Coordinates of C-alpha atoms in Angstrom, one line a residue:
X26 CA 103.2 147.1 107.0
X27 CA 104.2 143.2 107.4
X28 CA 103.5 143.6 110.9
X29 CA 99.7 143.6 110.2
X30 CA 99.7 142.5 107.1
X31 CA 100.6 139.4 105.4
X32 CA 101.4 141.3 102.0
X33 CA 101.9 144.2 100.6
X34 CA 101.3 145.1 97.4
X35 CA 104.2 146.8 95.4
X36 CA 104.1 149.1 91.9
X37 CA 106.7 150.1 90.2
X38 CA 105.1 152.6 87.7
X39 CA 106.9 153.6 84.8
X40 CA 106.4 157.0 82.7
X41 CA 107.5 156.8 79.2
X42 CA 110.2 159.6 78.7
X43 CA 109.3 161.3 81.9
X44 CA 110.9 164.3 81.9
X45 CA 110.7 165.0 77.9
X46 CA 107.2 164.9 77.6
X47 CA 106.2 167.6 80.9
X48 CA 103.7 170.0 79.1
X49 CA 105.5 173.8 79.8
X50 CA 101.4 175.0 79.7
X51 CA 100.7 172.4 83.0
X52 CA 103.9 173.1 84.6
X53 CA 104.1 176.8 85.0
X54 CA 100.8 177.2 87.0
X55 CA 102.3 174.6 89.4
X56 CA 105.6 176.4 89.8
X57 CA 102.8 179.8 90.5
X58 CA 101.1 177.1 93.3
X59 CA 104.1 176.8 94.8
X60 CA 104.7 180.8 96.2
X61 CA 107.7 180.8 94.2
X62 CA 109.1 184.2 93.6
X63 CA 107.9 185.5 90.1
X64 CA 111.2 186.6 89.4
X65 CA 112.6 183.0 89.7
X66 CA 109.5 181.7 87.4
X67 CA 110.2 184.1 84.7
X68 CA 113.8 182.8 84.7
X69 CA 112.7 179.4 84.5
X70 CA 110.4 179.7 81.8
X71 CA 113.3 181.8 79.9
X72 CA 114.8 178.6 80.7
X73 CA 112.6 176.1 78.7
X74 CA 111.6 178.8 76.1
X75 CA 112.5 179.2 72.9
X76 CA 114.3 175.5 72.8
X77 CA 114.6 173.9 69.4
X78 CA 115.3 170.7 68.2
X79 CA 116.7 169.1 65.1
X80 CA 117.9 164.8 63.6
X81 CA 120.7 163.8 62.1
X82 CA 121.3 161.0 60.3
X83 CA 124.6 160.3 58.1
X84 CA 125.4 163.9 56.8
X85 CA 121.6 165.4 56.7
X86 CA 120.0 167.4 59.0
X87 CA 116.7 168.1 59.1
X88 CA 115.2 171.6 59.7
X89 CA 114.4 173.0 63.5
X90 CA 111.7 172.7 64.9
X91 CA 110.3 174.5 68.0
X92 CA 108.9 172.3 70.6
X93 CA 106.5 173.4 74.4
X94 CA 107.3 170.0 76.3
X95 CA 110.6 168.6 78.1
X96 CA 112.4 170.1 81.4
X97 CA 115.6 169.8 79.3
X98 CA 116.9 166.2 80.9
X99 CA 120.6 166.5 81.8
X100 CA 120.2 170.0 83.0
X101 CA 120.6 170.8 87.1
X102 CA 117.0 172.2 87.2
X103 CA 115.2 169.0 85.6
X104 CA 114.9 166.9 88.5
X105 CA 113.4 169.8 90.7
X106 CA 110.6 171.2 88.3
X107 CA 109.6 167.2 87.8
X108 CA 109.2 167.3 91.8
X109 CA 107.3 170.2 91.9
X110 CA 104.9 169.3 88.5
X111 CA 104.2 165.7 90.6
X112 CA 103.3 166.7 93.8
X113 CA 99.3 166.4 93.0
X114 CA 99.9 162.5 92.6
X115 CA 98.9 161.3 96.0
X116 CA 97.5 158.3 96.5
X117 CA 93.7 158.1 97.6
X118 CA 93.9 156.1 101.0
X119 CA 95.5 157.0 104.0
X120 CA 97.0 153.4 104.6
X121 CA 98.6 153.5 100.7
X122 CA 101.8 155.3 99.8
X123 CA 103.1 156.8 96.8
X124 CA 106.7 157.4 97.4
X125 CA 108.4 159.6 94.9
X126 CA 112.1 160.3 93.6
X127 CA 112.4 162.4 90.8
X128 CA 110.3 160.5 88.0
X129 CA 110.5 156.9 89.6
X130 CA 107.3 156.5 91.3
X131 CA 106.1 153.6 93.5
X132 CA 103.1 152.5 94.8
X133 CA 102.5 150.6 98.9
X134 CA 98.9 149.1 98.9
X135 CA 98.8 146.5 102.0
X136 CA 96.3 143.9 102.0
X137 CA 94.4 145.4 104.6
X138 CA 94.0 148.6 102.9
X139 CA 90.5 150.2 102.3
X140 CA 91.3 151.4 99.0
X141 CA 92.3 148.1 96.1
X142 CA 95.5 148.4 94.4
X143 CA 93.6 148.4 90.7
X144 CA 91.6 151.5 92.6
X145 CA 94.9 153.3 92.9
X146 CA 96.5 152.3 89.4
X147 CA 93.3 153.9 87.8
X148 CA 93.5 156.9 89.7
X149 CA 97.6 157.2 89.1
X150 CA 96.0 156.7 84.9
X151 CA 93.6 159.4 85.5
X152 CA 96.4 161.2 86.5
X153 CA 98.4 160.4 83.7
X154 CA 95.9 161.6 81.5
X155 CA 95.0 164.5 82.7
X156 CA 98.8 165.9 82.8
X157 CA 99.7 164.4 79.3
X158 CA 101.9 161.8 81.0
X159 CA 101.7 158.6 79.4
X160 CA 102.1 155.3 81.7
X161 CA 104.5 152.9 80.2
X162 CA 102.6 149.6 81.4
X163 CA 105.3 147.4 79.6
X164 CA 108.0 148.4 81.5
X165 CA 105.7 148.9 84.6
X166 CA 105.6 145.5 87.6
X167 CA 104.0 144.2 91.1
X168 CA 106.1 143.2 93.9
X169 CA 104.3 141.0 96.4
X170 CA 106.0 141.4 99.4
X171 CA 105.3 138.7 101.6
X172 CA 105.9 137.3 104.9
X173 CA 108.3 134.4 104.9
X174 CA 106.5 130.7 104.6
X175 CA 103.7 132.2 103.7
X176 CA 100.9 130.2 101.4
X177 CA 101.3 131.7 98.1
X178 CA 97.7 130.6 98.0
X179 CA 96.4 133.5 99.8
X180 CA 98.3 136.1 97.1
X181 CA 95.8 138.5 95.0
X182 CA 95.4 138.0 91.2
X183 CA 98.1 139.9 88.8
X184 CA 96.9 143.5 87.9
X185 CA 95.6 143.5 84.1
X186 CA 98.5 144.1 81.5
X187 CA 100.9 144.7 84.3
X188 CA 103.5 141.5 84.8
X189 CA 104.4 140.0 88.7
X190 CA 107.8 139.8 89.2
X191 CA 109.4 137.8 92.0
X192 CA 112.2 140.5 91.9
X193 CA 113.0 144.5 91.0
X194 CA 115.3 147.0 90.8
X195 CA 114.5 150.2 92.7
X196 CA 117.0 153.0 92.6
X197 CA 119.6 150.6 92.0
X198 CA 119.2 148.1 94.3
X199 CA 117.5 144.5 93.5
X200 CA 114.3 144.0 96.0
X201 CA 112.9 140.2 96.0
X202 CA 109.2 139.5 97.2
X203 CA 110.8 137.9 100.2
X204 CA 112.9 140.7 101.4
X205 CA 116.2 138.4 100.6
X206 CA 119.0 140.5 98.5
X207 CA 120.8 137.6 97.1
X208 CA 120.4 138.9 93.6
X209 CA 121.1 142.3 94.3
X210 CA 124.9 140.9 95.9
X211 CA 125.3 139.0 92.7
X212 CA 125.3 142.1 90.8
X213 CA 127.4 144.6 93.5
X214 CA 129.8 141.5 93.6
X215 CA 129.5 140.9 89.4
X216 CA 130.3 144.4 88.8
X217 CA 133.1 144.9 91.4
X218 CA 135.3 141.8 90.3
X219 CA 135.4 143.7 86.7
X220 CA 136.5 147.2 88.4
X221 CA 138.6 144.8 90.4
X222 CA 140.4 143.9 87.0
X223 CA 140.5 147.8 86.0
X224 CA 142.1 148.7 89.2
X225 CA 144.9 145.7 88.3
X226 CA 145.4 147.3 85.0
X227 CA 146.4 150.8 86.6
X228 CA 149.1 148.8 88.8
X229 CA 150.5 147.0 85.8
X230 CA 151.0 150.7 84.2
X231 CA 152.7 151.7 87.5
X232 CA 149.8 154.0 89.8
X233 CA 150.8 154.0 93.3
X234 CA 149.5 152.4 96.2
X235 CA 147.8 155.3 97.6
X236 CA 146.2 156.2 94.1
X237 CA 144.9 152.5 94.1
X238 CA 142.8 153.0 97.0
X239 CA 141.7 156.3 96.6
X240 CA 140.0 154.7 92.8
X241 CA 139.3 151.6 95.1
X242 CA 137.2 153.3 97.7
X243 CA 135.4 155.4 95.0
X244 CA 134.2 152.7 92.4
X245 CA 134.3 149.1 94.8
X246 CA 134.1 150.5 98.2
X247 CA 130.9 153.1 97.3
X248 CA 129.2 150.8 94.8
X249 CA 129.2 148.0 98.0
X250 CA 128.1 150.5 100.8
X251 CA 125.8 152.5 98.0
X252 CA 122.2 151.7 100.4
X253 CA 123.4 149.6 102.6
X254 CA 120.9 150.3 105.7
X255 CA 118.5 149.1 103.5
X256 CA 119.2 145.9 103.1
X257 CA 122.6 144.5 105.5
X258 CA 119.8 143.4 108.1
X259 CA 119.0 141.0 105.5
X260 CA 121.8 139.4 104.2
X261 CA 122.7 135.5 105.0
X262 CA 126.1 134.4 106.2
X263 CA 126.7 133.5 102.2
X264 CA 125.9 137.0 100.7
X265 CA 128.4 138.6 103.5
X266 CA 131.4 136.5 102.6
X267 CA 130.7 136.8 99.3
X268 CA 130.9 140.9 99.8
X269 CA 134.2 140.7 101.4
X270 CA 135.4 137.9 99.0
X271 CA 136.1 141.3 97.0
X272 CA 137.9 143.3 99.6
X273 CA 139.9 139.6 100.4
X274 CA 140.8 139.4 96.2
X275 CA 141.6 142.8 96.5
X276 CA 144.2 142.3 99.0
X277 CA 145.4 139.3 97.2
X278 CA 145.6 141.0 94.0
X279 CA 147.8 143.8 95.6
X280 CA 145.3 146.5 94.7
X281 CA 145.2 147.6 98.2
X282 CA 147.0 146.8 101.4
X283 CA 144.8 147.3 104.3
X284 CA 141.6 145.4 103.2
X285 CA 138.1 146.7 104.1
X286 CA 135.7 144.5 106.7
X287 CA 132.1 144.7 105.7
X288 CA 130.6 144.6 109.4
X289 CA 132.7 147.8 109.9
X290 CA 131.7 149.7 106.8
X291 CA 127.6 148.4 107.6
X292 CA 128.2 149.4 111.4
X293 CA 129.5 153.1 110.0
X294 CA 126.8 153.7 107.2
X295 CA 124.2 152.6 109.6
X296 CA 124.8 154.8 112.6
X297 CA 125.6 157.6 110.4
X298 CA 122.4 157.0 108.6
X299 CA 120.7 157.1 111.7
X300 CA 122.2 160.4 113.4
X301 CA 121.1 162.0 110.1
X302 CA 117.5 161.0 110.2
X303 CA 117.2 162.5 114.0
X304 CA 116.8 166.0 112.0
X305 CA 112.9 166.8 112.2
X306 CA 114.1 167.9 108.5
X307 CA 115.0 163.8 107.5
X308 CA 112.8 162.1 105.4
X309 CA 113.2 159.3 107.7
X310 CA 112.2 160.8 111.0
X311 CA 108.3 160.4 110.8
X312 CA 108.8 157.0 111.1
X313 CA 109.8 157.3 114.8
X314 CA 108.1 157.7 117.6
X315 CA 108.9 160.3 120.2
X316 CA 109.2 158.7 124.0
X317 CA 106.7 161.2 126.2
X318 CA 108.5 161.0 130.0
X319 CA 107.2 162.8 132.7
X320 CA 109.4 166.3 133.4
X321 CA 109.8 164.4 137.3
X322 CA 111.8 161.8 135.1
X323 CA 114.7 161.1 136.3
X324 CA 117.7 160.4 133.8
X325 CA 119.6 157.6 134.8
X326 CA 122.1 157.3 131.6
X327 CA 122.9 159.2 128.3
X328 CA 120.2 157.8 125.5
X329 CA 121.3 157.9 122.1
X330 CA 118.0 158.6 121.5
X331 CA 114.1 159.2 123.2
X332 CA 112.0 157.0 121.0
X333 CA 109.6 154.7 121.5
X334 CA 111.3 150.9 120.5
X335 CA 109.2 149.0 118.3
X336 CA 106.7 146.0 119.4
X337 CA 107.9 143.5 116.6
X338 CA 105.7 139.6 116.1
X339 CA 107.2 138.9 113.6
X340 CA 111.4 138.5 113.9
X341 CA 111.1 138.9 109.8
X342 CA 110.4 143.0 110.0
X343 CA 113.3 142.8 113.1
X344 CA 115.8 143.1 110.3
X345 CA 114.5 146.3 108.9
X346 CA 117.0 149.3 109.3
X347 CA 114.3 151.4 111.8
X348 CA 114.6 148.3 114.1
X349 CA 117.7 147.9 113.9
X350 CA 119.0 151.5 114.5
X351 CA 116.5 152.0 117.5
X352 CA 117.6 148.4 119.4
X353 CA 121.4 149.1 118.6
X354 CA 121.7 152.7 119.6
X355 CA 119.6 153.5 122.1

């Protein structure tokens, strides 16, 4: 979008207590919209029926009482009957997006879009409404995302009652209006020096060297690579050695003995990422575009893959994961 656009406008929507307020009443003509066997409804409202609920507080308990909302959060099923109670919440222009996971919900409105941002929030309301949802506008923020060295001059006005943030958290990881993850390292790096400290604790108490990195590669190693397409093409010089400042204290520390290289582990997600979203099934994969060749075409070399690489102005969007896969493995 910043490739015609100086900005784009960025929601993070928050509904209050998402999946314990889903109405069962609006929910099961949805799960009937969606040709799912009737067999497999009538378990799933057997599922939410019936459910109780009850306070304590000391010693007392209060009497039961039934209750026709919730999708039960906690349970295997929840996230999947929020999905499918959601999917009429589209957003009204072609050019906008709505993109969904589970009960997180964000709104794309670029500036050259037909349809206003405040267009879209009153329609996402509307929405609300109508399915008993309520929007949580405290809790609710704009991203601008912005060209770098751009004139803040040329930004919209704040949305009414909903605050502008310079950065967000989005599915765990920390997005800035400028597309720079400096914040989001802070906290990867913040939180892996303490497991760092944990790990230390388990050697003092005699776990071997093997068991080490086995806990190492499952609560450092994974928090560090946890979306890392996303944002590697990003990071400065400084955020990368600050990264594998962790894997070098590790070493240090005796934690581990063969210490991790972040380039390597980036390299890996990446291409792996990228081999995944060639599936016509990948959530990814509409965002390339298929290379048309003549059938007289001849093929000089293996590809690693026929699409169409992108015309980038601006070096800024260069750094973007699609780029990057489509330069670096073709």
């Amino acid at each position: 979008m910043l490739e015609t656009n100086r900005y784009v406008r960025c929601v993070l929507i928050d509904f209050s207590k998402a999946f314990d307020t889903v109405d069962h009443a609006i929910l099961i003509p949805k799960l009937f919209s969606q040709q799912i066997p009737t067999s497999v409804i009538k378990w799933i409202v057997s599922f939410l029926s019936d459910r109780t609920h009850a306070t304590r507080l000391d010693f007392n308990l209060s009497s039961y009482t039934s209750f026709n909302r919730s999708i039960v959060q906690g349970s295997g099923i929840g996230p999947t009957l929020f999905v499918i109670f959601a999917p009429d919440l589209k957003p009204l222009d072609i050019l906008n997006y709505l993109l969904k996971y589970a009960d997180d919900s964000t709104l794309l409105c670029p500036e050259l879009s037909n349809t206003s941002v405040e267009t879209e929030m009153q329609h996402v309301m509307d929405w609300a409404r109508l399915n008993k949802m309520l929007l949580n506008l405290v809790k609710t923020v704009e991203l601008v995302f912005h060209r770098p060295n751009m004139s803040k001059d040329i930004l919209p006005p704040p949305l009414p009652d909903i605050k502008r943030v310079k950065s967000a958290k989005l599915l765990g990881v920390h997005f800035s209006s400028e597309m720079r993850f400096a914040d989001h390292v802070s906290s990867v790096v913040s939180m892996c020096n303490q497991r760092l400290y944990l790990l230390t604790q388990l050697r003092k108490q005699g776990l071997s060297t093997s068991a080490r990195e086995n806990v190492f590669l499952a609560i450092v190693v994974n928090r560090i690579v946890y979306a890392l397409p996303v944002f590697y093409g990003y990071l400065t010089e400084k955020d990368k050695a600050l990264i594998n400042s962790v894997f070098l204290k590790a070493r240090r520390w005796n934690v581990i003995d063969t210490c991790p290289n972040l380039e390597t582990l980036a390299d890996n997600a990446e291409f792996s990422l990228f081999r995944q979203s060639l599936s016509n099934l990948h959530c990814l994969n509409h965002l390339y575009t298929p290379k048309l060749k003549p059938s007289s075409a001849m093929e000089l070399r293996r590809r690693g893959h026929n699409f169409v690489l992108p015309s980038l102005k601006h070096d800024f969007n260069s750094h973007t994961f699609i780029a990057r896969a489509l330069f670096n493995y073709r």
